[in-house]
Tab-separated table of C-alpha atoms and ligand atoms in Angstrom:
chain	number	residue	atom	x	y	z
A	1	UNK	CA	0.000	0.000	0.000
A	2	UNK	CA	0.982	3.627	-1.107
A	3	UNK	CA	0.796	6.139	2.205
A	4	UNK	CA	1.217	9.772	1.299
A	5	UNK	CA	1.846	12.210	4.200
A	6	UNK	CA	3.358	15.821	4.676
A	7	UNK	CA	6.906	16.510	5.793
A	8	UNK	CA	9.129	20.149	6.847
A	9	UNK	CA	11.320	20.352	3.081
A	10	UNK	CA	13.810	21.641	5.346
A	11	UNK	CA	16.661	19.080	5.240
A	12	UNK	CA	17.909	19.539	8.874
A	13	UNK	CA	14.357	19.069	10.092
A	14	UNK	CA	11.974	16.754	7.851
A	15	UNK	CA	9.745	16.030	10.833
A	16	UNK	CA	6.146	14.421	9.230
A	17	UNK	CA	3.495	16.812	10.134
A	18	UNK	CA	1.069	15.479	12.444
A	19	UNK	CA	-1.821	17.398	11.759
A	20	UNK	CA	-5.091	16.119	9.953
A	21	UNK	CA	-5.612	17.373	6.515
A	22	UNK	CA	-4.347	20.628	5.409
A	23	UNK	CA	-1.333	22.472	6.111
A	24	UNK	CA	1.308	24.934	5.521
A	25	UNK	CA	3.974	25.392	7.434
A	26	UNK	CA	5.921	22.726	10.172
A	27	UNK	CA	4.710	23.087	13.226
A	28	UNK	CA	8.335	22.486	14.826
A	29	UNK	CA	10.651	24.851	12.739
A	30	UNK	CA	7.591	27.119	10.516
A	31	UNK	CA	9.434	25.252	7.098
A	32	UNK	CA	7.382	24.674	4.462
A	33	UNK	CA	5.870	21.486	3.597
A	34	UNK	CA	5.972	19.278	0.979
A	35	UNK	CA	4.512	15.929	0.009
A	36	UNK	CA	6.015	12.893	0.515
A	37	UNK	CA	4.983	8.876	-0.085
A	38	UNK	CA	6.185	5.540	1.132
A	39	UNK	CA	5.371	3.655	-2.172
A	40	UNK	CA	5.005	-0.164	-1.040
A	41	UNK	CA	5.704	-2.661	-3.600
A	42	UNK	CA	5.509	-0.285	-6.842
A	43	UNK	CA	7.625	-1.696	-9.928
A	44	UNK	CA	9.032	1.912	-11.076
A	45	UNK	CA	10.694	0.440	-14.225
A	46	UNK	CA	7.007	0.040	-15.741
A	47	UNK	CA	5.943	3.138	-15.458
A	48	UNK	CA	7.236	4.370	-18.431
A	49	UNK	CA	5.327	2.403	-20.536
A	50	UNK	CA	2.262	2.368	-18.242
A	51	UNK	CA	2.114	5.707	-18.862
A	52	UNK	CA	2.750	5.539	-23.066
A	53	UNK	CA	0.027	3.620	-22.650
A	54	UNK	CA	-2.687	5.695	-21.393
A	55	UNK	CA	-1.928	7.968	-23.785
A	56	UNK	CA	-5.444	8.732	-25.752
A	57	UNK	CA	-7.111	6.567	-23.167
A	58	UNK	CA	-11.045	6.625	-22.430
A	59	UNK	CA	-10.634	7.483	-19.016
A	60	UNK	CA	-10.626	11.226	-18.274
A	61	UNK	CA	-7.924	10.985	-15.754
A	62	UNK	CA	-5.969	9.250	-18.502
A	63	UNK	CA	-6.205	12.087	-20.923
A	64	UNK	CA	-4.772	14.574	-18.121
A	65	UNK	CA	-1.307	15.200	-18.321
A	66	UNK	CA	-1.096	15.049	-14.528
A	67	UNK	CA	-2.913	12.266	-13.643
A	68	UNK	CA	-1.196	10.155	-16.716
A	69	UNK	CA	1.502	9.842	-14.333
A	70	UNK	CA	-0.339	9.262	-11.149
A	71	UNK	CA	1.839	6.864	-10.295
A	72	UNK	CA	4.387	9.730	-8.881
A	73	UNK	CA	1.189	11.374	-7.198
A	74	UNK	CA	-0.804	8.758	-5.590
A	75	UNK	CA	-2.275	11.101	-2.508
A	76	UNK	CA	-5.798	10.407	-3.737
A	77	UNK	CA	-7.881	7.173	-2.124
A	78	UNK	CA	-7.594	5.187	-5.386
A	79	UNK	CA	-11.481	5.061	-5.761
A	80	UNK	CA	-11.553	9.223	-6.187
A	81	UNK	CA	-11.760	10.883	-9.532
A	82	UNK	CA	-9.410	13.858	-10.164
A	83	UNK	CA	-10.889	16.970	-11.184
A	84	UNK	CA	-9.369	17.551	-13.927
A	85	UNK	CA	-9.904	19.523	-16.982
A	86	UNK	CA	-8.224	17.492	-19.134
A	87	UNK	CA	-4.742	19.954	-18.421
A	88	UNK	CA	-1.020	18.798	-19.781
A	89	UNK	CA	-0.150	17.220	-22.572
A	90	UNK	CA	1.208	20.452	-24.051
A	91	UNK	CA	3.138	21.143	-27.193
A	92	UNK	CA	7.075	20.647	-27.214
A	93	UNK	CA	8.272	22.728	-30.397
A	94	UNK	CA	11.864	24.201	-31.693
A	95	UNK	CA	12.310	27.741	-32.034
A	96	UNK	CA	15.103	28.418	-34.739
A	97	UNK	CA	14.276	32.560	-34.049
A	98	UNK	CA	14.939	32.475	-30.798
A	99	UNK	CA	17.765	30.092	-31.070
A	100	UNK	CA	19.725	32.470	-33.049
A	101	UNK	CA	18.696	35.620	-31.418
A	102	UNK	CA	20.214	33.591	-27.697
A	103	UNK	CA	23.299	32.597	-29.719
A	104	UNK	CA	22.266	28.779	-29.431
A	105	UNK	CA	22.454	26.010	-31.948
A	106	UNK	CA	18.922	25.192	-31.057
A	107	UNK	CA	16.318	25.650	-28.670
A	108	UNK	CA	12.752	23.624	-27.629
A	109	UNK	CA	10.317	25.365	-25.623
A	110	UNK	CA	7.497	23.863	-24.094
A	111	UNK	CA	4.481	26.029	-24.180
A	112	UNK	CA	2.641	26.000	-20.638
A	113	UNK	CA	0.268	28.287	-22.047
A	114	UNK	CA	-1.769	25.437	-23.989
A	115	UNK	CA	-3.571	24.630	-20.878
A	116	UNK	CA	-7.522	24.668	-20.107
A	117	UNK	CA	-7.052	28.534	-18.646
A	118	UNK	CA	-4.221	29.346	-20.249
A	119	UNK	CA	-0.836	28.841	-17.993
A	120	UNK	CA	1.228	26.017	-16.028
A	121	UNK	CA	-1.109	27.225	-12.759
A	122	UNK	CA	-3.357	24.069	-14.139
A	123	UNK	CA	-1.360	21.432	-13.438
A	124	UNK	CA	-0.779	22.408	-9.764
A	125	UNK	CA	-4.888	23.363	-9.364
A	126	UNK	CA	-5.857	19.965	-10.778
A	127	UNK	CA	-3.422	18.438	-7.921
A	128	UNK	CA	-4.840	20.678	-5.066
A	129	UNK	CA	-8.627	21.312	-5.986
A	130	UNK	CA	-8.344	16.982	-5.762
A	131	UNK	CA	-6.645	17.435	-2.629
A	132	UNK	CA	-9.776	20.057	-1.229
A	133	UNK	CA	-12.122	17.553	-2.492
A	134	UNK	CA	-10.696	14.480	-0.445
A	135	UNK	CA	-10.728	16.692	2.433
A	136	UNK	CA	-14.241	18.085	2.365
A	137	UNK	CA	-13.786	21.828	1.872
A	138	UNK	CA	-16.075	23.651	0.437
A	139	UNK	CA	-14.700	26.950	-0.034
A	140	UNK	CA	-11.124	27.459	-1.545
A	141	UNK	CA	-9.397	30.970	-1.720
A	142	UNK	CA	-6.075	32.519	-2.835
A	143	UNK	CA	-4.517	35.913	-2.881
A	144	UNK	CA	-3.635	36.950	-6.261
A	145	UNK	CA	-4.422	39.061	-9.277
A	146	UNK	CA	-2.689	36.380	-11.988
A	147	UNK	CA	-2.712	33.130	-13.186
A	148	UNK	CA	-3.783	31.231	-9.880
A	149	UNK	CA	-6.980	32.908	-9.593
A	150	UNK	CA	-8.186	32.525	-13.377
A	151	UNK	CA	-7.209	28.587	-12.688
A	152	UNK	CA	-8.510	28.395	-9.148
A	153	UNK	CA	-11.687	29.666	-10.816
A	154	UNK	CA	-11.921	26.854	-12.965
A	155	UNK	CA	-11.174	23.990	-11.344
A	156	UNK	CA	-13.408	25.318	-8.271
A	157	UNK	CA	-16.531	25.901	-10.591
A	158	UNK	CA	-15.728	21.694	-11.888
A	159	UNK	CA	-15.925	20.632	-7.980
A	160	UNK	CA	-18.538	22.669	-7.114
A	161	UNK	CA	-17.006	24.461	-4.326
A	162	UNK	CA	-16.991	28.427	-3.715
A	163	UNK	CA	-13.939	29.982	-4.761
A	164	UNK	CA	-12.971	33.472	-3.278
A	165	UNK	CA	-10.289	35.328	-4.705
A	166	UNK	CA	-8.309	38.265	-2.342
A	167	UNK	CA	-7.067	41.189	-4.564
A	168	UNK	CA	-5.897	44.353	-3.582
A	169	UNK	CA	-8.082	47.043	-5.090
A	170	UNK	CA	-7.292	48.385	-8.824
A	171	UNK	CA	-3.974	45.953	-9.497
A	172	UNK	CA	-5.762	43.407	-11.096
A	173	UNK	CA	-4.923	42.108	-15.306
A	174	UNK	CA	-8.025	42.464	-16.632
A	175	UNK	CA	-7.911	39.620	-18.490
A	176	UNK	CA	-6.931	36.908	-15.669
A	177	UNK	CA	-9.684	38.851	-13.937
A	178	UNK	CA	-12.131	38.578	-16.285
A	179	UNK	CA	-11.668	34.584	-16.362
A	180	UNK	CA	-11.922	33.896	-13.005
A	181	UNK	CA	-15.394	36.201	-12.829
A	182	UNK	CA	-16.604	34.188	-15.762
A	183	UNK	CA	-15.985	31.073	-13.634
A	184	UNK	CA	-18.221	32.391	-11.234
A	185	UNK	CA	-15.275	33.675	-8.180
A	186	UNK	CA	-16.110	36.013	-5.884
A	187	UNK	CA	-14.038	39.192	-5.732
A	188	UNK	CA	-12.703	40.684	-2.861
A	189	UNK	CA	-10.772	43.890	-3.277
A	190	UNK	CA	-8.494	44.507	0.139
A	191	UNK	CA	-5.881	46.758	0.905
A	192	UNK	CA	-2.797	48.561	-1.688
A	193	UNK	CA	-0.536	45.841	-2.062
A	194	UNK	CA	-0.142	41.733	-2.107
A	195	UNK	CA	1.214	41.253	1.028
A	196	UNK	CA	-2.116	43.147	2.940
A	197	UNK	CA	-3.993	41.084	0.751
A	198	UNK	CA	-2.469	37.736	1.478
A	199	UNK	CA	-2.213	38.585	5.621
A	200	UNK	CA	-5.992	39.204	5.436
A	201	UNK	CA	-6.823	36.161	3.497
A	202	UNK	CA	-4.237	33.636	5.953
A	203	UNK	CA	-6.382	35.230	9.100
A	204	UNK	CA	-9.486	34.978	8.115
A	205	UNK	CA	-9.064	31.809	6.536
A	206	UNK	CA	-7.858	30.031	9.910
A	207	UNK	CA	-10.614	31.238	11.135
A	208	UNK	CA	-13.132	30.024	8.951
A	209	UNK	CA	-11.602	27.015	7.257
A	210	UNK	CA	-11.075	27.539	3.958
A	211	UNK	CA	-8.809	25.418	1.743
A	212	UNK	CA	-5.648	27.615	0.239
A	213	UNK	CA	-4.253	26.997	-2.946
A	214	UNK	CA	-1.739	29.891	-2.717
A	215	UNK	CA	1.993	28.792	-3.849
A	216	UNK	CA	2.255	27.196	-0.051
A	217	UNK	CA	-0.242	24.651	-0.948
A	218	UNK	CA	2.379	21.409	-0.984
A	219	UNK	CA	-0.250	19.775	-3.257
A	220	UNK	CA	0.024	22.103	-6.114
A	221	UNK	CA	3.946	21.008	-6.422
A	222	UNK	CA	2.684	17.321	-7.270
A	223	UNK	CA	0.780	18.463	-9.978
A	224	UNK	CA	3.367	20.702	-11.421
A	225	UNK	CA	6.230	17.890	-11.130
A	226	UNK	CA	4.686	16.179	-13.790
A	227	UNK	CA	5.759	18.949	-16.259
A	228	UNK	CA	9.166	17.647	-16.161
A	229	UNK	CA	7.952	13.918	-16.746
A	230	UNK	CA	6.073	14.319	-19.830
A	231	UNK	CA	8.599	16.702	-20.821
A	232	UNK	CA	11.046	13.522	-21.156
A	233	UNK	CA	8.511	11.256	-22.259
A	234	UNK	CA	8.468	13.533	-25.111
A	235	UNK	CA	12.162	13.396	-25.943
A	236	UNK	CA	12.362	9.591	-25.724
A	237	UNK	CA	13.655	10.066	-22.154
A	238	UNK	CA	16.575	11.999	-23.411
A	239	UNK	CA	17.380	14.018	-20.627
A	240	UNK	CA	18.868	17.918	-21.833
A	241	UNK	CA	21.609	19.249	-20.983
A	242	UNK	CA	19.200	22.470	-19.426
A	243	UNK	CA	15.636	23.169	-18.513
A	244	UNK	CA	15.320	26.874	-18.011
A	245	UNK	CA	11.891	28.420	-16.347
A	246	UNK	CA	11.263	32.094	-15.095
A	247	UNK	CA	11.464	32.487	-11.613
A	248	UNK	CA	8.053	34.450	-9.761
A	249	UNK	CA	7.149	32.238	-6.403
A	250	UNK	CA	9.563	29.798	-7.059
A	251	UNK	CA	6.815	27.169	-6.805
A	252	UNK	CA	7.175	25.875	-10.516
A	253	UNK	CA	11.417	25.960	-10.258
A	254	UNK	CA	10.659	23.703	-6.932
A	255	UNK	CA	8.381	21.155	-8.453
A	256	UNK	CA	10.451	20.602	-11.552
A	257	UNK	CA	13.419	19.750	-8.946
A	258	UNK	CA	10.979	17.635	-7.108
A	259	UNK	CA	9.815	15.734	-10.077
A	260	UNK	CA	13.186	14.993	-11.377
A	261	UNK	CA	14.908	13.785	-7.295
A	262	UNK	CA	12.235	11.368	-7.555
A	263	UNK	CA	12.638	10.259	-10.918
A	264	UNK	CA	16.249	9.720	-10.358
A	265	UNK	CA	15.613	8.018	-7.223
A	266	UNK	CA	13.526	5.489	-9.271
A	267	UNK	CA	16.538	4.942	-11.579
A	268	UNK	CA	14.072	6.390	-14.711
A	269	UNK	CA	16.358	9.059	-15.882
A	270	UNK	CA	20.890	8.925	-15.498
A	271	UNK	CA	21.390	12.667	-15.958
A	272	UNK	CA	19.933	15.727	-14.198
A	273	UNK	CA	19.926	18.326	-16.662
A	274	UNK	CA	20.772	21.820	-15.271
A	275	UNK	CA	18.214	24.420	-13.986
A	276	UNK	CA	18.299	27.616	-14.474
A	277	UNK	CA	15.921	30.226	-13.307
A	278	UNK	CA	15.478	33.511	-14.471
A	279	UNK	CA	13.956	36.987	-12.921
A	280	UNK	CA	12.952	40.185	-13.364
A	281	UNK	CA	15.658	43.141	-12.630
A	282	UNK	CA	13.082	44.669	-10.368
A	283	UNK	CA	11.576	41.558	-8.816
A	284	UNK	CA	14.651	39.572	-8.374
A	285	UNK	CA	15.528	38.644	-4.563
A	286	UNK	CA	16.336	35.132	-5.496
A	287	UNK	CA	18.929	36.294	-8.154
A	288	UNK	CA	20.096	38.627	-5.734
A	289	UNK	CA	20.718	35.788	-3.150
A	290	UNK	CA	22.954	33.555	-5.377
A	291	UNK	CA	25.034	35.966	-6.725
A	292	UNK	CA	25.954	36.985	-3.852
A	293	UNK	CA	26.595	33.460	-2.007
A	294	UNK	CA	24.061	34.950	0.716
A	295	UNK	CA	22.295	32.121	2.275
A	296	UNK	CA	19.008	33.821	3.498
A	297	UNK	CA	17.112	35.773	1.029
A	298	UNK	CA	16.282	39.368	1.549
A	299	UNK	CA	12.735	40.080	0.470
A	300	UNK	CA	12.612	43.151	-2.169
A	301	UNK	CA	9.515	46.045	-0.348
A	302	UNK	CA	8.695	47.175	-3.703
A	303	UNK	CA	9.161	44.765	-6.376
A	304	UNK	CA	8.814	46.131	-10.173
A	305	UNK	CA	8.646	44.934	-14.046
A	306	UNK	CA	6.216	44.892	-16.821
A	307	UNK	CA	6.148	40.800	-16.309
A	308	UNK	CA	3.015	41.474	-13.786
A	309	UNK	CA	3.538	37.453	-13.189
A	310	UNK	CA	6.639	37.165	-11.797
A	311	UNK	CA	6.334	40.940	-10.191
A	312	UNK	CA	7.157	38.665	-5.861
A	313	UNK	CA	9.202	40.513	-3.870
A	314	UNK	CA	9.117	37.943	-1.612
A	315	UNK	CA	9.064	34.023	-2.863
A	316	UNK	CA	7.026	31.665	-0.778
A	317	UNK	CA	9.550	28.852	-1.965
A	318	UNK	CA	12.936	29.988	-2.515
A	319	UNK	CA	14.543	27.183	0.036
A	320	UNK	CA	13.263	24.263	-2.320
A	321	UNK	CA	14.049	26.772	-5.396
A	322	UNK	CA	18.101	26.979	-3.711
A	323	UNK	CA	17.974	23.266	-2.792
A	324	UNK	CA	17.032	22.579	-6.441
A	325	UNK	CA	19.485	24.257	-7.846
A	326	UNK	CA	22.362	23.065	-5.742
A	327	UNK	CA	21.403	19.686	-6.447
A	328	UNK	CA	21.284	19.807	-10.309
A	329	UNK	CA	23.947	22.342	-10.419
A	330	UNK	CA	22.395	25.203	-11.913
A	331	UNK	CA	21.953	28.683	-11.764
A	332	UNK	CA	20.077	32.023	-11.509
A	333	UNK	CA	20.025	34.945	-13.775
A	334	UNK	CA	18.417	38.172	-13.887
A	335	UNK	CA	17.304	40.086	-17.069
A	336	UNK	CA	15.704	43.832	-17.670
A	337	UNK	CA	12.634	44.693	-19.496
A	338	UNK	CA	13.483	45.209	-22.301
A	339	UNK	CA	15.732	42.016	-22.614
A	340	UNK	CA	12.550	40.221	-22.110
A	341	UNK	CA	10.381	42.493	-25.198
A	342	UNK	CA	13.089	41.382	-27.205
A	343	UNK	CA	13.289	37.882	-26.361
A	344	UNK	CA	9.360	37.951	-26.759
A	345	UNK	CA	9.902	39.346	-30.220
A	346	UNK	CA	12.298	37.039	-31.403
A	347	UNK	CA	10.198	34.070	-30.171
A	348	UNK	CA	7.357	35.668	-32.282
A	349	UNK	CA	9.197	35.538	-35.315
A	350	UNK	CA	8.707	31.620	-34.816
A	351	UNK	CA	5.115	32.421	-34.468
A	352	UNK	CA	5.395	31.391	-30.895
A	353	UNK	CA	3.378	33.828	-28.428
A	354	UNK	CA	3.512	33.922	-24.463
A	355	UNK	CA	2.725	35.992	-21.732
A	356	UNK	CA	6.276	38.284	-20.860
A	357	UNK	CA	7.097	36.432	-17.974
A	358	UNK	CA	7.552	33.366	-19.987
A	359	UNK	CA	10.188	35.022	-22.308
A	360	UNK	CA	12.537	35.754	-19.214
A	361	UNK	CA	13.683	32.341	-20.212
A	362	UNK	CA	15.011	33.076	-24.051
A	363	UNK	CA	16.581	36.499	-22.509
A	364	UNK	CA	17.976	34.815	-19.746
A	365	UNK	CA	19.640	32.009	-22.045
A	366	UNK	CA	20.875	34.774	-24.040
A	367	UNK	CA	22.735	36.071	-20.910
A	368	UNK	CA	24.156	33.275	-19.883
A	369	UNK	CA	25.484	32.652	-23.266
A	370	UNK	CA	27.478	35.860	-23.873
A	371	UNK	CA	28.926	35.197	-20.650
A	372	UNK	CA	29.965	31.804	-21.309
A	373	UNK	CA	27.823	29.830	-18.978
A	374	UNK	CA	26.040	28.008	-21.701
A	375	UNK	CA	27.573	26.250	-24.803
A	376	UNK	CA	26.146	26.829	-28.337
A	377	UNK	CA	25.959	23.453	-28.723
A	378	UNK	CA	23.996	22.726	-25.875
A	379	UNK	CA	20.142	20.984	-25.256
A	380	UNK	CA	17.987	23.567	-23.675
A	381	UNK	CA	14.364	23.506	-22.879
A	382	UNK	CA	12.529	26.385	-21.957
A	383	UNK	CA	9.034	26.332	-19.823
A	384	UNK	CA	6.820	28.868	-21.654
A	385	UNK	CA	4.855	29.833	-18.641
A	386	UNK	CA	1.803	31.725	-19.861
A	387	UNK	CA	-0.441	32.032	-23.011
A	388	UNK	CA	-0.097	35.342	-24.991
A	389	UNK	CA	-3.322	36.679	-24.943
A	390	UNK	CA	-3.136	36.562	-20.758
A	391	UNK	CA	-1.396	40.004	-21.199
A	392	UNK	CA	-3.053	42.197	-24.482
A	393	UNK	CA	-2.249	45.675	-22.830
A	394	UNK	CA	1.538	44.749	-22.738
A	395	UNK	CA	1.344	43.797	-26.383
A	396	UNK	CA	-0.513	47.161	-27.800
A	397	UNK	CA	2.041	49.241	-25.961
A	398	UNK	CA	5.072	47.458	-26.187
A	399	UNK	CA	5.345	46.414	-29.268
A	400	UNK	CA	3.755	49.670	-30.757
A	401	UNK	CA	0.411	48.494	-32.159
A	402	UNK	CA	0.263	52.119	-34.356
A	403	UNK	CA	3.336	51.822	-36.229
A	404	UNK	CA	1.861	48.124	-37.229
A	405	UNK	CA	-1.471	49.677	-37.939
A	406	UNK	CA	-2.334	51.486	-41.643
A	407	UNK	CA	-5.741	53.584	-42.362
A	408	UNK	CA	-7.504	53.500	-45.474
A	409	UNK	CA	-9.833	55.781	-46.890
A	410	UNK	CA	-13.057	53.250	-47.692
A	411	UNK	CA	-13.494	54.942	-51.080
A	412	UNK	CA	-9.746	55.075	-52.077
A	413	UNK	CA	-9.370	54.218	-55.846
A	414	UNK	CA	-6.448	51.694	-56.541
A	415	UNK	CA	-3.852	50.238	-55.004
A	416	UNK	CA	-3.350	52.987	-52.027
A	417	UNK	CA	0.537	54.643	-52.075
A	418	UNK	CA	0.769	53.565	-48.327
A	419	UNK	CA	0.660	49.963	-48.845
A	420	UNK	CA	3.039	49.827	-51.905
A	421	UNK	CA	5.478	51.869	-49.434
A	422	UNK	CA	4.637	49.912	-46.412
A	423	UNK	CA	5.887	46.409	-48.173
A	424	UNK	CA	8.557	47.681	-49.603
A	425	UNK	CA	9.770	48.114	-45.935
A	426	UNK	CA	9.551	44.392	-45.250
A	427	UNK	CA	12.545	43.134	-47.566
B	1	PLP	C1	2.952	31.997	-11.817
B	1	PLP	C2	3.675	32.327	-13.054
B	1	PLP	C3	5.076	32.410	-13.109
B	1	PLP	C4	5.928	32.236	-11.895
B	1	PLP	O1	5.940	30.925	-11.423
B	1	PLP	P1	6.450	30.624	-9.950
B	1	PLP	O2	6.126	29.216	-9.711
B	1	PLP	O3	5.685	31.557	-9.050
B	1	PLP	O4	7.913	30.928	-9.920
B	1	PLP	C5	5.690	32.660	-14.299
B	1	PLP	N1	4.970	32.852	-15.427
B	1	PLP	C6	3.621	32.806	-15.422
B	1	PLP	C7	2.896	33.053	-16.692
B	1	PLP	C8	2.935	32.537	-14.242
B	1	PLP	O5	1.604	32.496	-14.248
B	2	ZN	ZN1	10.535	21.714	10.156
């Protein structure tokens, strides 16, 4: 028999939490939790093609890209059906644009944003809204204007539980908004900033027993793991030399270490490919901490940068984002603004879109190329995080709609002047 139970991810601790149900933080040393399983008599070295095998399956939880691999998740009773919305399985393509413009031979990304509500959030929601489920609740809330809330949203509207989403007032994307209203969320505008927001959801929360799925939730790393495993299934199990992913919460950085410990530990994969994480120049404390060999991080009061999702002063999970980089030998990097517009651009001219954030990763390989870090000859992967249409305003401003944008008369006779000067441009 499989037993699943939650530990302290602190190393010098790893007491097992003792607690019923839910929680957040270890009650000896305030580390955060993570999942962890005593897996009985499981035969690892068929999973591979277990999981081949589901592929196109009847089952719903067989078309998921999570619960494909459930095998690595098994914190459900077996009798319970996942919510899922059918999430993973996403698209692994090569970019020759953004290759070139990084200085790399070649270059796969793997576009997160091809999920149900458009970003990687899914595969950690499917994992936790399960979770809530199994455990009764019947309202679940989070704190945050982005991605989390439009996918909370979802999968709370599929389980039939209320789903209340803390913002503070007038910071809020319109579009990732406007999804998790359509879902049916209740709004709550609270304080100026994230942190007020967040304090006032974690009290009155406790108080009235609501399920979290903020980045703390240990469940939502189990569902985000899997990124990592389809990833290889993908390449044959042909491990790369690098995985590269931007760097917000650190929850998706953690989970992609998580997934591969454990596959290694099953003897599935030989190699650990190197991760690198990459931040925002006003939002990068974790950056900050590596380069400077610091080993506590120093939260950032005002964090800053056009990539509203990865705009965290102060990441939930940067001890499992350190320990995962330690372990596979990688690294951090940091890039501006306008790195990132350009390494959105050049990933356009492969007709590949994504929200800003999710571009850190092309500017960041770019970085760490000029400065040596990275051969040209290397494997990378990078984790598009986000769709492009999470983030239109960015678009129409950065990337000067008007200059891309010709009037014509309606009764203009002929071949207008403009256009005839406007293509001759192109060559
Ligand atoms: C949440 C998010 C991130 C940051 O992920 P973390 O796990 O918080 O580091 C990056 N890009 C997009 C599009 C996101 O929604
Ligand atoms: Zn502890």
């Amino acid at each position: 028999m499989t037993r699943s139970f939650l530990r302290c991810s602190d190393p010098g601790c790893s007491r097992e939490s003792q607690q019923p149900g839910i929680s957040y933080a270890c009650a000896s040393c305030g580390g955060l939790l993570e999942v962890g399983y005593e897996f009985g008599e499981a035969d690892p070295g068929r999973w591979p093609e277990l999981w081949r095998g589901r592929q196109g399956g009847d089952e719903e939880a067989d078309r998921s890209g999570v619960w494909r691999f459930r095998e690595l998740l098994p914190f459900l009773a077996p009798d319970q059906l996942p919510i899922s919305l059918g999430e993973g399985s996403t698209p692994l393509v090569s970019s020759a644009q953004a290759a070139s413009w990084a200085g790399l031979d070649r270059l796969m990304v793997k576009h997160q944003g091809v999920n149900p509500t458009g970003s990687f959030k899914d595969l950690g929601m499917t994992a936790c809204i399960s979770h809530a489920v199994s455990q009764r609740a019947q309202v679940v809330a989070c704190a945050s204007t982005g991605n989390t809330s439009s996918s909370m949203a979802a999968y709370a509207a599929r389980a039939g539980l209320r789903a209340l989403l803390f913002v503070p007032e007038g910071a809020v994307s319109s579009a990732k908004l406007a999804q998790a209203i359509d879902f049916g969320a209740l709004v709550i505008e609270t304080g100026n900033n994230f942190d007020q927001a967040l304090k006032l959801l974690r009290q009155v929360a406790g108080e009235l027993g609501w399920y979290l799925v903020n980045s703390i939730n240990p469940y939502r790393i189990e569902g985000q793991k899997t990124v990592i495993v389809e990833l290889l299934e993908q390449r044959g199990w042909r491990v790369p030399d690098y995985v590269v992913v931007p760097g917000g919460n650190l929850g998706n950085i953690s989970a992609i270490g998580k997934g591969l410990m454990e596959l290694s530990s099953f003897g599935l994969i030989s190699k650990i490919p190197r991760l690198l994480v990459v931040q925002a120049e006003g939002s990068n404390p974790f950056f900050r901490m590596w380069a400077s060999g610091d080993r506590t991080l120093e939260p950032l009061p005002d964090p800053q940068t056009r990539a509203t999702a990865i705009r965290i002063g102060s990441p939930a999970n940067w001890t499992k984002a350190l320990r995962a980089l330690r372990w596979s030998e990688g690294a951090a990097e940091s890039v501006s603004d306008q790195e990132i517009e350009a390494a959105k651009e050049a990933l356009g001219r492969d007709g590949i879109g994504c929200e800003p954030a999710s571009a850190t990763t092309v500017a960041g390989l770019r970085k760490l190329r000029q400065a040596g870090q990275i051969e040209p000859e290397a494997d990378v992967v990078a984790i598009l995080t986000g769709h492009q249409l999470k983030d239109v305003d960015y678009i129409l401003e950065e990337r000067s709609a008007e200059d891309r944008t010709l009037r014509l008369e309606p009764d203009s006779q002929g071949a207008p002047d403009i256009l005839s000067t406007w293509l001759s441009t192109l060559s």
